[in-house]
């Protein structure tokens, strides 16, 4: 996105540029492999391969999303649509999952149709013969390999967009991904070739022929090459889509314009506050905000956050803390250890096995890249405010306390999900700032449950989120270490850095003790 483009045109421009650029490698692949045949046909390229590949690319782009929402299972989809069409408990969430499920089904169907058209266009005319039976046999195998690619794409969650940590120019990113795309295409095409050959013999259909036929081996060789060409075209389209849609957009007016002088943050804030929370536009806006807060390239944009009224700074902090607040709340509700319980039973949070997290809280952890951006945004802005906030809006507006309280509450919720037990000790039991001790329970039943909770890819996401939260808190503590130490000696630490209201997770005493642990650089 250029600096003069409005946020509403970002997705449209990227979609159109993707459709234009994806046609180049796919056309070159088809023309190259088609030229290897004795009787190449350009008509099949114009009327079969190109239209269906364009339809495949459009469906792939419409299916992709940065939000890792879980689609409905086939049983849930059939139950809700045909057998029990009653109102679901969460209508908005159900509609989103239903929309995603239908789009994934459409993608599988389009992949199968594209595989049929591409196989016929590449293998239908050549040294292995002509006729409706040949086209039917080759098209049937193309339908099978297209279905296999679509199912692999869906079940491997390749439709979830991932943004690279290091942003590179699009051409360089595309070039660097070519070898991996070719290797994946070769592996998938080999599996698809064997899979289609076996099913061609097992399933009943009128296109069977004798293996002893003299054209059998020629057809197998040609179809394997065609399968590799088709998968390579699909993989390059997928790779190009990720490159073009995951690159950074700059949500800012042109530097030196009147808008840049008066309100340089309005484009960014409108994209963050008014767009759909699960849309690509919202994720691109968070990525741009994270780049502005952490880097020294667009310092004039970050300076606009610290304007005299403090309204812009409060809006930026609010949008950056919103996903973290949502995560802490959902984990607290699922674990049954929200701030209403902790003071009971020796002032401890309930054991990790007292309440098992439901599926919704597990799904929340998959949105790691958004939580990482928000944590880094809040920490970087708070640390920068010590030297760049000329009007003191970060402290006077209470944003510093809100940031620290939210980060620590979210960290406590994630650590409790991971199986760590939080012991809130009385003041006479404390030995210095280490007010929280992590202990594993001793009973065999609890150990087994904790071990289950600590295994698997979901818990690896929890550990990653916890590491980002700890790094963010340490960034703030390092920037304000002297002020925090002075406040701790004067018993003002909780007044300046912890909100007075009820926290999102745990108790206010837990937040203060955890902050003291970070202040002593002993939080691990």
Short mmCIF file of C-alpha atoms in Angstrom, two decimals:
data_model
loop_
_atom_site.label_atom_id
_atom_site.label_comp_id
_atom_site.label_asym_id
_atom_site.label_seq_id
_atom_site.Cartn_x
_atom_site.Cartn_y
_atom_site.Cartn_z
CA UNK A 1 0.00 0.00 0.00
CA UNK A 2 1.37 3.37 -0.98
CA UNK A 3 1.10 6.26 1.41
CA UNK A 4 -1.63 7.86 -0.69
CA UNK A 5 -3.85 4.75 -0.89
CA UNK A 6 -6.85 4.57 1.40
CA UNK A 7 -7.26 1.49 3.63
CA UNK A 8 -10.37 0.42 1.70
CA UNK A 9 -8.33 -0.15 -1.47
CA UNK A 10 -5.58 -2.25 0.11
CA UNK A 11 -7.22 -5.65 -0.21
CA UNK A 12 -8.67 -4.92 -3.64
CA UNK A 13 -5.29 -3.86 -5.06
CA UNK A 14 -3.56 -6.91 -3.62
CA UNK A 15 -6.20 -9.26 -4.97
CA UNK A 16 -5.97 -7.79 -8.47
CA UNK A 17 -2.17 -7.79 -8.46
CA UNK A 18 -2.18 -11.41 -7.35
CA UNK A 19 -4.50 -12.45 -10.19
CA UNK A 20 -2.26 -10.70 -12.70
CA UNK A 21 1.06 -12.01 -11.44
CA UNK A 22 -0.06 -15.61 -10.81
CA UNK A 23 -0.93 -16.04 -14.48
CA UNK A 24 2.71 -15.56 -15.52
CA UNK A 25 4.38 -18.58 -13.83
CA UNK A 26 1.39 -20.84 -14.45
CA UNK A 27 1.33 -19.97 -18.15
CA UNK A 28 5.07 -20.51 -18.48
CA UNK A 29 4.82 -23.89 -16.77
CA UNK A 30 1.99 -25.02 -19.01
CA UNK A 31 3.65 -23.86 -22.22
CA UNK A 32 6.96 -25.46 -21.27
CA UNK A 33 5.53 -28.88 -20.40
CA UNK A 34 3.02 -28.77 -23.25
CA UNK A 35 5.85 -28.12 -25.71
CA UNK A 36 7.41 -31.43 -24.69
CA UNK A 37 4.50 -33.30 -26.29
CA UNK A 38 4.57 -34.11 -30.01
CA UNK A 39 1.27 -32.30 -30.65
CA UNK A 40 1.06 -29.25 -28.39
CA UNK A 41 -2.30 -27.50 -28.27
CA UNK A 42 -2.79 -23.83 -27.48
CA UNK A 43 -6.56 -24.20 -27.65
CA UNK A 44 -6.52 -26.43 -24.57
CA UNK A 45 -4.49 -23.76 -22.77
CA UNK A 46 -6.93 -20.98 -23.66
CA UNK A 47 -10.19 -22.84 -23.05
CA UNK A 48 -9.31 -25.38 -20.35
CA UNK A 49 -6.18 -24.70 -18.34
CA UNK A 50 -6.24 -20.90 -18.07
CA UNK A 51 -9.93 -20.40 -17.08
CA UNK A 52 -9.94 -23.16 -14.48
CA UNK A 53 -6.58 -22.10 -13.05
CA UNK A 54 -7.90 -18.55 -12.75
CA UNK A 55 -10.93 -19.93 -10.91
CA UNK A 56 -8.58 -21.92 -8.66
CA UNK A 57 -6.57 -18.78 -7.85
CA UNK A 58 -9.68 -16.75 -7.08
CA UNK A 59 -11.02 -19.44 -4.75
CA UNK A 60 -7.63 -19.78 -3.04
CA UNK A 61 -7.52 -16.04 -2.39
CA UNK A 62 -11.08 -15.95 -1.06
CA UNK A 63 -10.42 -18.90 1.26
CA UNK A 64 -7.16 -17.61 2.77
CA UNK A 65 -7.42 -15.73 6.05
CA UNK A 66 -4.95 -14.61 8.75
CA UNK A 67 -7.42 -15.54 11.50
CA UNK A 68 -6.98 -19.22 12.48
CA UNK A 69 -10.68 -19.96 12.93
CA UNK A 70 -11.62 -23.63 13.17
CA UNK A 71 -14.13 -24.73 10.51
CA UNK A 72 -17.10 -26.92 11.26
CA UNK A 73 -16.61 -30.63 10.96
CA UNK A 74 -18.65 -32.45 8.29
CA UNK A 75 -20.87 -33.93 11.02
CA UNK A 76 -21.48 -30.53 12.62
CA UNK A 77 -22.16 -28.98 9.23
CA UNK A 78 -24.70 -31.62 8.26
CA UNK A 79 -26.31 -31.56 11.70
CA UNK A 80 -26.79 -27.81 11.75
CA UNK A 81 -27.90 -27.43 8.15
CA UNK A 82 -30.18 -30.42 7.64
CA UNK A 83 -31.14 -32.18 10.87
CA UNK A 84 -31.22 -29.62 13.69
CA UNK A 85 -31.38 -26.14 12.13
CA UNK A 86 -32.05 -24.48 15.50
CA UNK A 87 -30.31 -21.28 16.49
CA UNK A 88 -26.72 -21.97 17.67
CA UNK A 89 -25.54 -20.71 21.09
CA UNK A 90 -23.10 -18.24 19.51
CA UNK A 91 -24.68 -17.06 16.23
CA UNK A 92 -21.85 -14.75 15.13
CA UNK A 93 -19.16 -17.37 15.72
CA UNK A 94 -21.28 -20.05 14.06
CA UNK A 95 -21.82 -17.91 10.98
CA UNK A 96 -18.09 -17.28 10.69
CA UNK A 97 -17.28 -20.97 11.02
CA UNK A 98 -20.06 -21.89 8.59
CA UNK A 99 -18.80 -19.37 6.04
CA UNK A 100 -15.27 -20.75 6.38
CA UNK A 101 -16.46 -24.35 6.05
CA UNK A 102 -18.42 -23.61 2.90
CA UNK A 103 -15.49 -21.73 1.37
CA UNK A 104 -13.16 -24.66 2.10
CA UNK A 105 -15.62 -27.08 0.52
CA UNK A 106 -15.80 -24.82 -2.50
CA UNK A 107 -12.00 -24.77 -2.71
CA UNK A 108 -11.82 -28.58 -2.69
CA UNK A 109 -14.43 -28.74 -5.44
CA UNK A 110 -12.66 -26.11 -7.55
CA UNK A 111 -9.32 -27.89 -7.05
CA UNK A 112 -10.86 -31.11 -8.34
CA UNK A 113 -12.34 -29.32 -11.36
CA UNK A 114 -9.06 -27.53 -12.03
CA UNK A 115 -7.20 -30.84 -11.82
CA UNK A 116 -9.61 -32.36 -14.34
CA UNK A 117 -9.21 -29.47 -16.79
CA UNK A 118 -5.41 -29.25 -16.41
CA UNK A 119 -4.93 -33.01 -16.89
CA UNK A 120 -7.07 -33.09 -20.00
CA UNK A 121 -5.35 -30.03 -21.45
CA UNK A 122 -1.88 -31.50 -20.89
CA UNK A 123 -2.51 -35.21 -21.59
CA UNK A 124 -5.65 -35.31 -23.74
CA UNK A 125 -3.78 -34.77 -26.98
CA UNK A 126 -0.49 -36.57 -27.45
CA UNK A 127 1.19 -39.82 -28.42
CA UNK A 128 -1.08 -41.94 -26.23
CA UNK A 129 -4.14 -41.48 -28.43
CA UNK A 130 -7.35 -39.51 -28.74
CA UNK A 131 -11.01 -39.96 -28.01
CA UNK A 132 -13.58 -39.61 -25.29
CA UNK A 133 -12.33 -42.64 -23.38
CA UNK A 134 -8.82 -41.29 -23.09
CA UNK A 135 -10.10 -37.88 -22.01
CA UNK A 136 -12.38 -39.51 -19.47
CA UNK A 137 -9.62 -41.68 -18.01
CA UNK A 138 -7.10 -38.83 -17.79
CA UNK A 139 -9.72 -36.39 -16.55
CA UNK A 140 -10.84 -38.82 -13.86
CA UNK A 141 -7.27 -39.08 -12.56
CA UNK A 142 -6.95 -35.30 -12.70
CA UNK A 143 -10.13 -35.01 -10.65
CA UNK A 144 -8.60 -37.32 -8.04
CA UNK A 145 -5.31 -35.45 -7.75
CA UNK A 146 -7.15 -32.14 -7.54
CA UNK A 147 -9.31 -33.47 -4.72
CA UNK A 148 -6.20 -34.73 -2.93
CA UNK A 149 -4.51 -31.34 -3.19
CA UNK A 150 -7.62 -29.57 -1.89
CA UNK A 151 -7.97 -31.90 1.09
CA UNK A 152 -4.26 -31.57 1.90
CA UNK A 153 -4.57 -27.79 1.72
CA UNK A 154 -7.54 -27.78 4.09
CA UNK A 155 -6.41 -30.30 6.71
CA UNK A 156 -2.87 -28.88 6.88
CA UNK A 157 -4.41 -25.43 7.50
CA UNK A 158 -2.42 -23.92 4.67
CA UNK A 159 -5.20 -21.41 4.17
CA UNK A 160 -4.05 -19.53 7.30
CA UNK A 161 -1.83 -16.62 6.29
CA UNK A 162 1.44 -16.30 8.19
CA UNK A 163 3.37 -13.05 8.16
CA UNK A 164 7.17 -13.32 7.94
CA UNK A 165 9.22 -11.98 10.83
CA UNK A 166 11.60 -10.19 8.47
CA UNK A 167 9.88 -8.24 5.71
CA UNK A 168 11.70 -8.51 2.38
CA UNK A 169 10.85 -7.18 -1.10
CA UNK A 170 8.17 -9.32 -2.79
CA UNK A 171 10.41 -10.44 -5.68
CA UNK A 172 13.14 -11.59 -3.29
CA UNK A 173 10.65 -13.42 -1.07
CA UNK A 174 9.11 -15.14 -4.09
CA UNK A 175 12.53 -16.17 -5.41
CA UNK A 176 13.63 -17.57 -2.05
CA UNK A 177 10.52 -19.74 -1.84
CA UNK A 178 10.86 -21.32 -5.28
CA UNK A 179 13.02 -24.32 -4.20
CA UNK A 180 10.73 -25.27 -1.31
CA UNK A 181 7.66 -24.91 -3.55
CA UNK A 182 9.24 -27.17 -6.17
CA UNK A 183 10.18 -29.81 -3.56
CA UNK A 184 6.69 -29.79 -2.09
CA UNK A 185 5.17 -30.03 -5.56
CA UNK A 186 7.35 -33.06 -6.39
CA UNK A 187 6.44 -34.86 -3.14
CA UNK A 188 2.72 -34.16 -3.48
CA UNK A 189 2.66 -35.03 -7.18
CA UNK A 190 4.35 -38.38 -6.49
CA UNK A 191 1.81 -39.25 -3.80
CA UNK A 192 -1.07 -38.03 -5.97
CA UNK A 193 0.17 -40.05 -8.96
CA UNK A 194 0.27 -43.27 -6.94
CA UNK A 195 -3.02 -42.45 -5.23
CA UNK A 196 -4.83 -41.81 -8.50
CA UNK A 197 -3.35 -44.90 -10.15
CA UNK A 198 -4.55 -47.14 -7.31
CA UNK A 199 -8.03 -45.63 -7.22
CA UNK A 200 -8.26 -45.85 -11.00
CA UNK A 201 -8.02 -49.63 -10.67
CA UNK A 202 -10.11 -50.00 -7.51
CA UNK A 203 -13.09 -47.77 -8.24
CA UNK A 204 -15.68 -48.94 -10.78
CA UNK A 205 -15.74 -46.75 -13.89
CA UNK A 206 -15.99 -47.26 -17.66
CA UNK A 207 -12.49 -45.92 -18.44
CA UNK A 208 -10.44 -49.00 -17.53
CA UNK A 209 -8.00 -50.53 -19.99
CA UNK A 210 -5.52 -53.35 -20.09
CA UNK A 211 -2.20 -52.87 -18.33
CA UNK A 212 -0.59 -54.91 -21.09
CA UNK A 213 -1.50 -52.22 -23.58
CA UNK A 214 1.44 -50.76 -25.45
CA UNK A 215 0.37 -47.24 -24.54
CA UNK A 216 0.20 -47.97 -20.80
CA UNK A 217 3.75 -46.98 -19.87
CA UNK A 218 3.72 -43.95 -22.16
CA UNK A 219 0.53 -42.73 -20.51
CA UNK A 220 1.98 -43.21 -17.01
CA UNK A 221 5.11 -41.22 -17.82
CA UNK A 222 3.16 -38.41 -19.46
CA UNK A 223 0.63 -38.26 -16.64
CA UNK A 224 3.35 -38.14 -13.98
CA UNK A 225 5.03 -35.21 -15.74
CA UNK A 226 1.66 -33.51 -16.13
CA UNK A 227 0.87 -34.08 -12.44
CA UNK A 228 4.14 -32.46 -11.42
CA UNK A 229 3.44 -29.50 -13.72
CA UNK A 230 -0.04 -29.06 -12.24
CA UNK A 231 1.14 -29.25 -8.64
CA UNK A 232 4.05 -26.92 -9.35
CA UNK A 233 1.64 -24.38 -10.82
CA UNK A 234 -0.63 -24.65 -7.78
CA UNK A 235 2.24 -24.39 -5.31
CA UNK A 236 3.67 -21.32 -7.01
CA UNK A 237 0.23 -19.69 -6.98
CA UNK A 238 -0.09 -20.41 -3.28
CA UNK A 239 3.42 -19.13 -2.58
CA UNK A 240 2.85 -15.96 -4.59
CA UNK A 241 -0.42 -15.35 -2.76
CA UNK A 242 1.33 -15.54 0.61
CA UNK A 243 4.11 -13.23 -0.55
CA UNK A 244 1.80 -10.54 -1.89
CA UNK A 245 -0.76 -10.63 0.92
CA UNK A 246 1.67 -10.89 3.85
CA UNK A 247 3.86 -7.92 2.95
CA UNK A 248 3.62 -4.78 5.03
CA UNK A 249 1.27 -1.93 4.14
CA UNK A 250 1.94 1.62 5.31
CA UNK A 251 -1.25 3.14 6.70
CA UNK A 252 -0.16 6.77 6.62
CA UNK A 253 -0.69 9.89 4.51
CA UNK A 254 2.18 11.06 2.30
CA UNK A 255 4.97 12.63 4.30
CA UNK A 256 4.87 16.41 4.00
CA UNK A 257 1.16 16.56 3.21
CA UNK A 258 -1.37 18.46 5.30
CA UNK A 259 -2.77 15.23 6.75
CA UNK A 260 0.71 14.14 7.83
CA UNK A 261 1.16 17.42 9.70
CA UNK A 262 -2.24 17.51 11.39
CA UNK A 263 -3.31 13.88 11.99
CA UNK A 264 -0.84 11.28 10.69
CA UNK A 265 -2.45 8.40 12.64
CA UNK A 266 -6.02 8.60 11.39
CA UNK A 267 -5.59 6.12 8.51
CA UNK A 268 -4.02 3.58 10.84
CA UNK A 269 -6.54 4.01 13.65
CA UNK A 270 -9.51 3.81 11.29
CA UNK A 271 -8.19 0.52 9.91
CA UNK A 272 -7.69 -0.82 13.45
CA UNK A 273 -10.99 0.34 14.92
CA UNK A 274 -13.46 0.07 12.03
CA UNK A 275 -12.38 -3.04 10.12
CA UNK A 276 -13.54 -6.58 10.83
CA UNK A 277 -11.48 -8.12 13.69
CA UNK A 278 -10.75 -11.23 11.60
CA UNK A 279 -10.05 -9.45 8.31
CA UNK A 280 -6.72 -9.20 6.57
CA UNK A 281 -6.93 -5.40 6.77
CA UNK A 282 -6.94 -5.49 10.58
CA UNK A 283 -3.88 -7.76 10.67
CA UNK A 284 -1.98 -5.58 8.20
CA UNK A 285 -2.77 -2.55 10.36
CA UNK A 286 -1.41 -4.29 13.46
CA UNK A 287 1.73 -5.28 11.56
CA UNK A 288 2.26 -1.69 10.43
CA UNK A 289 1.70 -0.38 13.96
CA UNK A 290 4.22 -2.88 15.34
CA UNK A 291 6.82 -1.76 12.79
CA UNK A 292 6.27 1.90 13.67
CA UNK A 293 6.56 1.27 17.41
CA UNK A 294 9.68 -0.91 17.26
CA UNK A 295 11.73 0.69 14.48
CA UNK A 296 13.25 4.13 13.95
CA UNK A 297 12.29 4.45 10.29
CA UNK A 298 9.02 6.38 10.64
CA UNK A 299 9.72 8.25 13.85
CA UNK A 300 7.47 11.10 12.73
CA UNK A 301 4.52 8.69 12.82
CA UNK A 302 5.37 7.50 16.33
CA UNK A 303 5.77 11.10 17.45
CA UNK A 304 2.17 11.66 16.35
CA UNK A 305 1.02 9.18 19.00
CA UNK A 306 2.29 11.44 21.79
CA UNK A 307 0.28 14.52 20.83
CA UNK A 308 -0.69 16.93 23.58
CA UNK A 309 -4.29 15.87 24.20
CA UNK A 310 -3.33 12.22 24.71
CA UNK A 311 -6.37 10.93 22.83
CA UNK A 312 -4.32 9.34 20.05
CA UNK A 313 -2.07 7.56 22.53
CA UNK A 314 -5.03 6.19 24.49
CA UNK A 315 -6.66 4.93 21.27
CA UNK A 316 -3.44 3.20 20.18
CA UNK A 317 -2.96 1.55 23.57
CA UNK A 318 -6.61 0.51 23.66
CA UNK A 319 -6.50 -1.28 20.29
CA UNK A 320 -3.19 -2.94 21.16
CA UNK A 321 -4.47 -4.28 24.50
CA UNK A 322 -7.86 -5.42 23.22
CA UNK A 323 -6.73 -8.84 21.84
CA UNK A 324 -4.67 -9.53 24.99
CA UNK A 325 -7.64 -8.67 27.19
CA UNK A 326 -9.77 -11.03 25.12
CA UNK A 327 -7.21 -13.83 25.53
CA UNK A 328 -6.92 -13.40 29.31
CA UNK A 329 -10.70 -13.29 29.70
CA UNK A 330 -11.31 -16.40 27.60
CA UNK A 331 -8.61 -18.41 29.37
CA UNK A 332 -9.93 -17.30 32.75
CA UNK A 333 -13.48 -18.31 31.88
CA UNK A 334 -12.47 -21.69 30.51
CA UNK A 335 -10.22 -22.53 33.44
CA UNK A 336 -12.76 -21.34 35.99
CA UNK A 337 -10.07 -19.27 37.72
CA UNK A 338 -11.12 -15.72 37.08
CA UNK A 339 -10.49 -12.92 39.51
CA UNK A 340 -13.57 -13.83 41.54
CA UNK A 341 -12.06 -17.07 42.94
CA UNK A 342 -8.41 -16.66 43.81
CA UNK A 343 -8.58 -15.48 47.42
CA UNK A 344 -10.30 -18.68 48.52
CA UNK A 345 -8.56 -21.82 49.75
CA UNK A 346 -5.29 -20.35 51.02
CA UNK A 347 -5.28 -17.56 48.45
CA UNK A 348 -4.37 -19.86 45.60
CA UNK A 349 -5.57 -20.19 42.08
CA UNK A 350 -7.28 -23.49 41.61
CA UNK A 351 -5.20 -26.41 40.44
CA UNK A 352 -4.70 -26.89 36.69
CA UNK A 353 -6.82 -30.04 36.87
CA UNK A 354 -9.75 -28.43 38.67
CA UNK A 355 -11.04 -27.09 35.38
CA UNK A 356 -10.00 -28.18 31.97
CA UNK A 357 -9.87 -25.58 29.21
CA UNK A 358 -12.59 -25.88 26.66
CA UNK A 359 -12.04 -25.99 22.92
CA UNK A 360 -12.66 -22.26 22.48
CA UNK A 361 -9.74 -21.31 24.73
CA UNK A 362 -7.50 -23.75 22.87
CA UNK A 363 -8.44 -22.10 19.59
CA UNK A 364 -7.53 -18.69 20.99
CA UNK A 365 -3.89 -19.75 21.36
CA UNK A 366 -3.53 -20.34 17.62
CA UNK A 367 -3.79 -16.61 17.01
CA UNK A 368 -0.19 -16.22 18.18
CA UNK A 369 1.03 -13.67 15.66
CA UNK A 370 -1.66 -11.15 16.66
CA UNK A 371 -0.91 -11.53 20.37
CA UNK A 372 2.81 -11.16 19.71
CA UNK A 373 2.26 -7.94 17.76
CA UNK A 374 -0.01 -6.46 20.41
CA UNK A 375 2.37 -7.32 23.24
CA UNK A 376 5.34 -5.82 21.40
CA UNK A 377 3.34 -2.71 20.44
CA UNK A 378 2.27 -1.99 24.02
CA UNK A 379 5.73 -2.65 25.45
CA UNK A 380 7.60 -0.65 22.81
CA UNK A 381 5.30 2.35 23.09
CA UNK A 382 5.50 2.31 26.88
CA UNK A 383 9.31 2.07 26.80
CA UNK A 384 9.55 4.85 24.18
CA UNK A 385 7.30 7.11 26.22
CA UNK A 386 10.09 7.57 28.78
CA UNK A 387 12.12 9.62 26.29
CA UNK A 388 9.65 10.61 23.57
CA UNK A 389 6.55 11.56 25.57
CA UNK A 390 7.08 15.30 26.05
CA UNK A 391 3.63 15.90 27.53
CA UNK A 392 3.52 12.91 29.87
CA UNK A 393 0.33 11.54 28.32
CA UNK A 394 1.34 7.90 28.92
CA UNK A 395 1.52 8.36 32.68
CA UNK A 396 -1.22 10.94 33.14
CA UNK A 397 -3.76 8.91 31.15
CA UNK A 398 -3.08 5.76 33.19
CA UNK A 399 -1.92 3.87 30.12
CA UNK A 400 1.29 2.67 31.77
CA UNK A 401 -0.62 0.94 34.54
CA UNK A 402 -3.12 -0.49 32.04
CA UNK A 403 -0.34 -1.93 29.88
CA UNK A 404 1.55 -3.55 32.75
CA UNK A 405 -1.61 -4.92 34.37
CA UNK A 406 -2.88 -6.40 31.11
CA UNK A 407 0.46 -8.00 30.22
CA UNK A 408 0.87 -9.57 33.67
CA UNK A 409 -2.76 -10.74 33.82
CA UNK A 410 -2.42 -12.33 30.40
CA UNK A 411 0.85 -13.96 31.43
CA UNK A 412 -0.73 -15.42 34.59
CA UNK A 413 -3.63 -16.79 32.53
CA UNK A 414 -1.35 -18.41 29.96
CA UNK A 415 0.94 -19.89 32.62
CA UNK A 416 -2.05 -21.30 34.46
CA UNK A 417 -3.19 -22.88 31.20
CA UNK A 418 0.27 -24.43 30.83
CA UNK A 419 -0.08 -26.12 34.22
CA UNK A 420 1.87 -23.74 36.44
CA UNK A 421 0.34 -23.23 39.87
CA UNK A 422 0.37 -19.71 41.30
CA UNK A 423 0.88 -19.49 45.07
CA UNK A 424 0.03 -16.14 46.61
CA UNK A 425 1.99 -15.92 49.84
CA UNK A 426 1.43 -13.64 52.78
CA UNK A 427 3.89 -10.77 53.30
CA UNK A 428 5.61 -12.45 56.27
CA UNK A 429 6.44 -15.43 54.09
CA UNK A 430 8.13 -13.45 51.35
CA UNK A 431 11.86 -13.49 50.93
CA UNK A 432 12.54 -10.33 48.99
CA UNK A 433 10.67 -9.60 45.78
CA UNK A 434 10.03 -13.23 44.87
CA UNK A 435 6.40 -13.32 45.89
CA UNK A 436 5.28 -16.05 43.51
CA UNK A 437 6.65 -19.56 43.46
CA UNK A 438 5.85 -22.06 40.77
CA UNK A 439 5.25 -25.56 42.08
CA UNK A 440 4.14 -28.77 40.47
CA UNK A 441 1.55 -30.77 42.30
CA UNK A 442 2.51 -34.10 43.88
CA UNK A 443 -0.47 -36.35 43.35
CA UNK A 444 -0.19 -38.83 40.55
CA UNK A 445 -3.55 -37.88 39.09
CA UNK A 446 -2.59 -34.26 38.75
CA UNK A 447 0.82 -35.05 37.32
CA UNK A 448 -0.72 -37.09 34.54
CA UNK A 449 -3.17 -34.35 33.66
CA UNK A 450 -0.50 -31.68 33.76
CA UNK A 451 1.66 -33.79 31.49
CA UNK A 452 -1.16 -34.03 28.98
CA UNK A 453 -1.67 -30.30 29.13
CA UNK A 454 2.02 -29.67 28.49
CA UNK A 455 2.28 -31.69 25.32
CA UNK A 456 1.20 -31.02 21.79
CA UNK A 457 1.29 -28.09 19.40
CA UNK A 458 -1.33 -26.12 21.33
CA UNK A 459 0.83 -25.88 24.40
CA UNK A 460 3.84 -24.90 22.29
CA UNK A 461 1.79 -21.87 21.25
CA UNK A 462 1.12 -21.15 24.93
CA UNK A 463 4.84 -21.27 25.71
CA UNK A 464 5.56 -18.96 22.78
CA UNK A 465 2.93 -16.45 23.93
CA UNK A 466 4.31 -16.58 27.47
CA UNK A 467 7.84 -15.89 26.20
CA UNK A 468 6.66 -12.86 24.22
CA UNK A 469 4.76 -11.52 27.23
CA UNK A 470 7.77 -11.94 29.52
CA UNK A 471 10.05 -10.20 27.02
CA UNK A 472 7.59 -7.32 26.73
CA UNK A 473 7.32 -6.91 30.49
CA UNK A 474 11.10 -6.99 30.86
CA UNK A 475 11.37 -4.31 28.16
CA UNK A 476 9.18 -1.99 30.23
CA UNK A 477 10.94 -2.87 33.48
CA UNK A 478 14.35 -2.22 31.93
CA UNK A 479 13.26 1.19 30.66
CA UNK A 480 11.71 2.30 33.97
CA UNK A 481 13.87 0.28 36.36
CA UNK A 482 15.09 3.21 38.46
CA UNK A 483 11.63 4.74 38.75
CA UNK A 484 10.11 1.39 39.70
CA UNK A 485 12.74 0.75 42.35
CA UNK A 486 12.12 4.17 43.86
CA UNK A 487 8.37 3.54 43.79
CA UNK A 488 8.83 0.14 45.45
CA UNK A 489 10.81 1.69 48.30
CA UNK A 490 8.14 4.36 48.79
CA UNK A 491 5.29 1.78 48.53
CA UNK A 492 4.02 3.47 45.36
CA UNK A 493 4.79 0.71 42.88
CA UNK A 494 1.23 -0.64 42.70
CA UNK A 495 -0.22 2.86 42.55
CA UNK A 496 1.80 3.84 39.47
CA UNK A 497 2.00 0.55 37.60
CA UNK A 498 -1.04 -1.56 38.53
CA UNK A 499 -4.64 -0.55 37.94
CA UNK A 500 -6.86 -0.12 40.98
CA UNK A 501 -9.75 -2.12 39.56
CA UNK A 502 -10.26 -5.86 39.37
CA UNK A 503 -7.71 -7.41 36.98
CA UNK A 504 -8.61 -9.64 34.08
CA UNK A 505 -7.06 -12.69 35.73
CA UNK A 506 -5.94 -13.31 39.28
CA UNK A 507 -5.94 -10.64 41.96
CA UNK A 508 -4.29 -7.27 42.31
CA UNK A 509 -1.92 -8.70 44.93
CA UNK A 510 -0.76 -11.33 42.46
CA UNK A 511 -0.04 -8.68 39.85
CA UNK A 512 2.01 -6.64 42.33
CA UNK A 513 4.04 -9.64 43.44
CA UNK A 514 4.64 -10.72 39.85
CA UNK A 515 5.78 -7.20 38.97
CA UNK A 516 8.22 -7.26 41.88
CA UNK A 517 9.54 -10.55 40.57
CA UNK A 518 10.19 -8.92 37.19
CA UNK A 519 11.71 -5.91 38.90
CA UNK A 520 14.23 -8.22 40.54
CA UNK A 521 14.87 -9.93 37.15
CA UNK A 522 13.87 -13.29 38.59
CA UNK A 523 10.78 -14.08 36.53
CA UNK A 524 11.34 -17.11 34.33
#
